[in-house]
Amino acid sequence: MKKFRVIVPIIIIVAVTIILVKILMPGKTSIQEKILNKSNSNIITNTLLVNNDNKLDENYKPHKSDVPNIPFIDNATDEEKQMEEVASKAVEKLFKEAKEEGIDFLGTSAYRSYETQKEIYTKKVISDGLKKANEYVAKPGHSEHQTGLCIDVTNKDRWFVGSTKEAIWLAENAHEFGFIIRYPLGKEDITGKSYEPWHIRYVGKDIAKKIYENDSTLEEYIASKN
């Protein structure tokens, strides 16, 4: 009986501990499972944070991809022309409006698989060294291109720097179509990447407008919501 009285409290303590652990530290849900949850798929997909600290699984692919009806550079691969469907439709509108205002864009690279990013990163390290590679090229699994929600663009001169008319137009108007300049100038310590005026990321019109008006980043927006 004495032994029984000792064991019962121990069992109770263990059971309570397990319950508390499950409540305070719920099991992680994979990114794929979250995206496929139809009740909040758009919110999670559009604000999916991928950076140096947040990695995608090597098997991750866009939930529903499409090829936007926009001009691409000649050497863009079929893979690179793919985008998440909602982002694809949005970038079509962006290109159309820009052209009507005398701005001509060309798509260079949208979706990239884990393996493709691995090849690009490895080649950059070999050619330019590890430090330079990490400034501009994401490690495999840490690239937004794997989400299908972003696209790199250029102009006819293939010279897309912040002072060009195309880059200025993009910075001032991308949010109207649900895109943000993902790696803005002066935010390198937050994004972990050097300034890229050519890289736009789809987050939806409402969020893009807030990020644009606050001169912030996706990291800052998400932090403000937590």
mmCIF file of C-alpha atoms in Angstrom:
data_model
loop_
_atom_site.group_PDB
_atom_site.id
_atom_site.type_symbol
_atom_site.label_atom_id
_atom_site.label_comp_id
_atom_site.label_asym_id
_atom_site.label_seq_id
_atom_site.Cartn_x
_atom_site.Cartn_y
_atom_site.Cartn_z
ATOM 1 C CA MET A 1 0.000 0.000 0.000
ATOM 2 C CA LYS A 2 2.852 2.341 0.911
ATOM 3 C CA LYS A 3 4.531 1.644 -2.416
ATOM 4 C CA PHE A 4 1.252 2.352 -4.218
ATOM 5 C CA ARG A 5 0.904 5.730 -2.451
ATOM 6 C CA VAL A 6 4.385 6.687 -3.712
ATOM 7 C CA ILE A 7 3.838 5.578 -7.318
ATOM 8 C CA VAL A 8 0.480 7.316 -7.823
ATOM 9 C CA PRO A 9 1.783 10.887 -7.208
ATOM 10 C CA ILE A 10 4.719 10.212 -9.541
ATOM 11 C CA ILE A 11 2.353 9.074 -12.301
ATOM 12 C CA ILE A 12 0.206 12.171 -11.781
ATOM 13 C CA ILE A 13 3.247 14.483 -11.933
ATOM 14 C CA VAL A 14 4.494 12.847 -15.135
ATOM 15 C CA ALA A 15 1.046 13.072 -16.752
ATOM 16 C CA VAL A 16 0.649 16.756 -15.842
ATOM 17 C CA THR A 17 4.145 17.513 -17.147
ATOM 18 C CA ILE A 18 3.375 15.872 -20.494
ATOM 19 C CA ILE A 19 0.138 17.833 -20.829
ATOM 20 C CA LEU A 20 1.880 21.137 -20.031
ATOM 21 C CA VAL A 21 4.634 20.451 -22.532
ATOM 22 C CA LYS A 22 2.062 19.807 -25.260
ATOM 23 C CA ILE A 23 0.223 23.027 -24.430
ATOM 24 C CA LEU A 24 3.265 25.279 -24.093
ATOM 25 C CA MET A 25 5.318 23.650 -26.853
ATOM 26 C CA PRO A 26 2.902 22.443 -29.529
ATOM 27 C CA GLY A 27 4.290 20.208 -32.227
ATOM 28 C CA LYS A 28 5.567 21.985 -35.322
ATOM 29 C CA THR A 29 3.443 21.908 -38.441
ATOM 30 C CA SER A 30 5.273 21.701 -41.731
ATOM 31 C CA ILE A 31 5.028 24.645 -44.125
ATOM 32 C CA GLN A 32 3.333 22.383 -46.654
ATOM 33 C CA GLU A 33 0.641 21.388 -44.141
ATOM 34 C CA LYS A 34 -0.042 25.026 -43.268
ATOM 35 C CA ILE A 35 -0.371 26.048 -46.886
ATOM 36 C CA LEU A 36 -2.774 23.206 -47.626
ATOM 37 C CA ASN A 37 -4.978 24.308 -44.739
ATOM 38 C CA LYS A 38 -7.706 25.934 -46.843
ATOM 39 C CA SER A 39 -8.979 28.129 -44.017
ATOM 40 C CA ASN A 40 -5.855 30.284 -44.019
ATOM 41 C CA SER A 41 -3.858 29.255 -47.064
ATOM 42 C CA ASN A 42 -3.669 32.717 -48.655
ATOM 43 C CA ILE A 43 -2.520 34.446 -45.470
ATOM 44 C CA ILE A 44 0.186 31.897 -44.770
ATOM 45 C CA THR A 45 1.386 31.597 -48.359
ATOM 46 C CA ASN A 46 1.609 35.316 -49.066
ATOM 47 C CA THR A 47 3.551 36.074 -45.894
ATOM 48 C CA LEU A 48 5.710 32.969 -45.962
ATOM 49 C CA LEU A 49 9.058 34.142 -44.577
ATOM 50 C CA VAL A 50 12.114 32.600 -46.171
ATOM 51 C CA ASN A 51 15.488 34.063 -45.282
ATOM 52 C CA ASN A 52 18.827 33.164 -43.712
ATOM 53 C CA ASP A 53 17.059 31.968 -40.559
ATOM 54 C CA ASN A 54 13.977 30.337 -42.077
ATOM 55 C CA LYS A 55 14.466 27.372 -44.346
ATOM 56 C CA LEU A 56 12.145 25.521 -46.711
ATOM 57 C CA ASP A 57 12.184 21.758 -47.008
ATOM 58 C CA GLU A 58 14.122 20.593 -50.062
ATOM 59 C CA ASN A 59 10.929 19.016 -51.448
ATOM 60 C CA TYR A 60 8.835 22.173 -51.108
ATOM 61 C CA LYS A 61 7.080 23.334 -54.280
ATOM 62 C CA PRO A 62 4.447 26.023 -54.972
ATOM 63 C CA HIS A 63 0.944 24.784 -54.228
ATOM 64 C CA LYS A 64 -0.390 25.791 -57.656
ATOM 65 C CA SER A 65 1.992 27.155 -60.273
ATOM 66 C CA ASP A 66 1.439 28.957 -63.537
ATOM 67 C CA VAL A 67 3.521 30.677 -66.238
ATOM 68 C CA PRO A 68 2.721 34.400 -66.380
ATOM 69 C CA ASN A 69 2.039 35.892 -69.804
ATOM 70 C CA ILE A 70 5.004 38.275 -69.720
ATOM 71 C CA PRO A 71 8.212 38.574 -71.767
ATOM 72 C CA PHE A 72 11.245 36.762 -70.355
ATOM 73 C CA ILE A 73 14.901 36.970 -71.276
ATOM 74 C CA ASP A 74 15.895 34.463 -73.936
ATOM 75 C CA ASN A 75 17.868 32.169 -71.647
ATOM 76 C CA ALA A 76 15.215 31.878 -68.919
ATOM 77 C CA THR A 77 14.452 28.199 -68.328
ATOM 78 C CA ASP A 78 10.967 26.696 -68.252
ATOM 79 C CA GLU A 79 11.389 26.200 -64.509
ATOM 80 C CA GLU A 80 12.300 29.838 -63.931
ATOM 81 C CA LYS A 81 9.135 31.003 -65.688
ATOM 82 C CA GLN A 82 6.896 29.281 -63.140
ATOM 83 C CA MET A 83 5.177 31.262 -60.372
ATOM 84 C CA GLU A 84 2.558 30.634 -57.723
ATOM 85 C CA GLU A 85 -0.707 31.275 -59.570
ATOM 86 C CA VAL A 86 -1.819 34.315 -57.578
ATOM 87 C CA ALA A 87 1.602 35.948 -58.006
ATOM 88 C CA SER A 88 1.609 35.050 -61.695
ATOM 89 C CA LYS A 89 -1.652 36.889 -62.343
ATOM 90 C CA ALA A 90 -0.454 39.887 -60.335
ATOM 91 C CA VAL A 91 2.833 40.232 -62.202
ATOM 92 C CA GLU A 92 0.964 40.146 -65.516
ATOM 93 C CA LYS A 93 -0.989 43.227 -64.414
ATOM 94 C CA LEU A 94 2.197 44.925 -63.215
ATOM 95 C CA PHE A 95 3.973 44.384 -66.542
ATOM 96 C CA LYS A 96 0.905 45.537 -68.502
ATOM 97 C CA GLU A 97 0.516 48.769 -66.525
ATOM 98 C CA ALA A 98 4.240 49.488 -66.706
ATOM 99 C CA LYS A 99 4.248 49.084 -70.497
ATOM 100 C CA GLU A 100 1.305 51.463 -70.814
ATOM 101 C CA GLU A 101 3.416 54.014 -68.936
ATOM 102 C CA GLY A 102 6.438 53.507 -71.161
ATOM 103 C CA ILE A 103 8.304 51.059 -68.911
ATOM 104 C CA ASP A 104 9.408 47.748 -70.394
ATOM 105 C CA PHE A 105 10.307 44.880 -68.089
ATOM 106 C CA LEU A 106 11.645 41.417 -68.790
ATOM 107 C CA GLY A 107 11.368 38.509 -66.396
ATOM 108 C CA THR A 108 14.647 36.753 -65.621
ATOM 109 C CA SER A 109 13.994 34.226 -62.874
ATOM 110 C CA ALA A 110 10.914 33.342 -60.811
ATOM 111 C CA TYR A 111 10.649 29.833 -59.361
ATOM 112 C CA ARG A 112 13.782 27.830 -58.624
ATOM 113 C CA SER A 113 13.808 24.377 -57.137
ATOM 114 C CA TYR A 114 16.033 23.443 -54.209
ATOM 115 C CA GLU A 115 18.412 21.626 -56.572
ATOM 116 C CA THR A 116 18.626 24.570 -58.971
ATOM 117 C CA GLN A 117 19.385 26.958 -56.116
ATOM 118 C CA LYS A 118 22.048 24.565 -54.881
ATOM 119 C CA GLU A 119 23.747 24.638 -58.279
ATOM 120 C CA ILE A 120 23.595 28.444 -58.496
ATOM 121 C CA TYR A 121 24.945 28.902 -54.974
ATOM 122 C CA THR A 122 27.779 26.427 -55.490
ATOM 123 C CA LYS A 123 28.870 28.104 -58.741
ATOM 124 C CA LYS A 124 28.799 31.537 -57.066
ATOM 125 C CA VAL A 125 30.948 30.334 -54.185
ATOM 126 C CA ILE A 126 33.469 28.845 -56.605
ATOM 127 C CA SER A 127 33.604 31.975 -58.782
ATOM 128 C CA ASP A 128 33.362 34.774 -56.190
ATOM 129 C CA GLY A 129 34.089 33.226 -52.821
ATOM 130 C CA LEU A 130 31.837 32.400 -49.867
ATOM 131 C CA LYS A 131 31.446 35.946 -48.497
ATOM 132 C CA LYS A 132 30.394 37.497 -51.808
ATOM 133 C CA ALA A 133 28.116 34.582 -52.618
ATOM 134 C CA ASN A 134 26.235 34.982 -49.341
ATOM 135 C CA GLU A 135 25.574 38.663 -50.057
ATOM 136 C CA TYR A 136 23.550 38.041 -53.196
ATOM 137 C CA VAL A 137 22.756 34.339 -53.473
ATOM 138 C CA ALA A 138 20.705 32.437 -50.915
ATOM 139 C CA LYS A 139 21.749 29.010 -49.752
ATOM 140 C CA PRO A 140 19.528 26.158 -50.988
ATOM 141 C CA GLY A 141 16.344 26.055 -48.916
ATOM 142 C CA HIS A 142 16.778 29.704 -47.929
ATOM 143 C CA SER A 143 15.802 31.199 -51.282
ATOM 144 C CA GLU A 144 12.477 32.956 -51.831
ATOM 145 C CA HIS A 145 12.571 31.736 -55.411
ATOM 146 C CA GLN A 146 11.633 28.284 -54.157
ATOM 147 C CA THR A 147 8.266 29.677 -52.978
ATOM 148 C CA GLY A 148 7.237 30.779 -56.468
ATOM 149 C CA LEU A 149 6.095 34.091 -54.967
ATOM 150 C CA CYS A 150 8.912 36.260 -56.268
ATOM 151 C CA ILE A 151 10.506 37.203 -59.559
ATOM 152 C CA ASP A 152 13.653 38.987 -60.672
ATOM 153 C CA VAL A 153 13.138 41.480 -63.477
ATOM 154 C CA THR A 154 15.383 43.480 -65.753
ATOM 155 C CA ASN A 155 15.183 46.023 -68.568
ATOM 156 C CA LYS A 156 16.094 45.860 -72.244
ATOM 157 C CA ASP A 157 19.604 47.120 -71.492
ATOM 158 C CA ARG A 158 20.110 44.365 -68.863
ATOM 159 C CA TRP A 159 21.303 47.104 -66.526
ATOM 160 C CA PHE A 160 18.884 47.242 -63.613
ATOM 161 C CA VAL A 161 20.245 49.501 -60.874
ATOM 162 C CA GLY A 162 18.331 51.758 -58.513
ATOM 163 C CA SER A 163 18.827 54.874 -60.618
ATOM 164 C CA THR A 164 17.258 53.488 -63.812
ATOM 165 C CA LYS A 165 13.761 54.618 -64.758
ATOM 166 C CA GLU A 166 12.577 51.008 -64.568
ATOM 167 C CA ALA A 167 13.864 50.498 -61.032
ATOM 168 C CA ILE A 168 12.382 53.815 -59.898
ATOM 169 C CA TRP A 169 8.988 52.935 -61.375
ATOM 170 C CA LEU A 170 9.082 49.497 -59.772
ATOM 171 C CA ALA A 171 9.953 50.879 -56.333
ATOM 172 C CA GLU A 172 7.119 53.417 -56.535
ATOM 173 C CA ASN A 173 4.416 51.188 -58.004
ATOM 174 C CA ALA A 174 5.036 47.515 -57.146
ATOM 175 C CA HIS A 175 2.835 47.693 -54.035
ATOM 176 C CA GLU A 176 -0.173 48.616 -56.169
ATOM 177 C CA PHE A 177 -0.047 45.072 -57.554
ATOM 178 C CA GLY A 178 0.726 43.295 -54.278
ATOM 179 C CA PHE A 179 4.525 43.231 -54.577
ATOM 180 C CA ILE A 180 7.320 44.656 -52.439
ATOM 181 C CA ILE A 181 10.978 45.338 -53.123
ATOM 182 C CA ARG A 182 12.097 42.420 -50.996
ATOM 183 C CA TYR A 183 15.652 43.585 -50.321
ATOM 184 C CA PRO A 184 15.541 47.401 -50.086
ATOM 185 C CA LEU A 185 18.484 49.738 -49.699
ATOM 186 C CA GLY A 186 19.443 50.427 -46.081
ATOM 187 C CA LYS A 187 17.750 47.293 -44.715
ATOM 188 C CA GLU A 188 20.593 44.857 -45.278
ATOM 189 C CA ASP A 189 21.040 44.186 -41.556
ATOM 190 C CA ILE A 190 17.378 43.113 -41.355
ATOM 191 C CA THR A 191 16.946 41.130 -44.577
ATOM 192 C CA GLY A 192 20.446 39.683 -44.528
ATOM 193 C CA LYS A 193 20.823 40.482 -48.229
ATOM 194 C CA SER A 194 22.326 43.318 -50.238
ATOM 195 C CA TYR A 195 20.077 45.786 -52.035
ATOM 196 C CA GLU A 196 18.286 44.184 -55.003
ATOM 197 C CA PRO A 197 16.030 46.648 -56.861
ATOM 198 C CA TRP A 198 15.129 43.906 -59.351
ATOM 199 C CA HIS A 199 13.746 41.346 -56.873
ATOM 200 C CA ILE A 200 10.043 41.709 -56.105
ATOM 201 C CA ARG A 201 7.995 39.503 -53.808
ATOM 202 C CA TYR A 202 4.231 39.003 -53.800
ATOM 203 C CA VAL A 203 2.542 39.495 -50.411
ATOM 204 C CA GLY A 204 -0.884 40.803 -51.455
ATOM 205 C CA LYS A 205 -2.030 44.396 -51.939
ATOM 206 C CA ASP A 206 -2.946 45.216 -48.336
ATOM 207 C CA ILE A 207 0.330 44.021 -46.853
ATOM 208 C CA ALA A 208 2.394 45.458 -49.711
ATOM 209 C CA LYS A 209 0.815 48.860 -49.135
ATOM 210 C CA LYS A 210 1.612 48.767 -45.404
ATOM 211 C CA ILE A 211 5.213 47.743 -46.007
ATOM 212 C CA TYR A 212 5.597 50.432 -48.682
ATOM 213 C CA GLU A 213 4.066 53.212 -46.568
ATOM 214 C CA ASN A 214 6.163 52.263 -43.527
ATOM 215 C CA ASP A 215 9.333 51.913 -45.574
ATOM 216 C CA SER A 216 9.832 48.524 -43.941
ATOM 217 C CA THR A 217 10.499 44.896 -44.837
ATOM 218 C CA LEU A 218 8.660 41.597 -44.682
ATOM 219 C CA GLU A 219 10.688 40.690 -41.586
ATOM 220 C CA GLU A 220 9.565 43.884 -39.843
ATOM 221 C CA TYR A 221 5.945 43.416 -40.866
ATOM 222 C CA ILE A 222 5.823 39.865 -39.519
ATOM 223 C CA ALA A 223 7.599 40.903 -36.303
ATOM 224 C CA SER A 224 4.972 43.616 -35.756
ATOM 225 C CA LYS A 225 2.218 40.990 -35.929
ATOM 226 C CA ASN A 226 3.781 38.636 -33.381
#
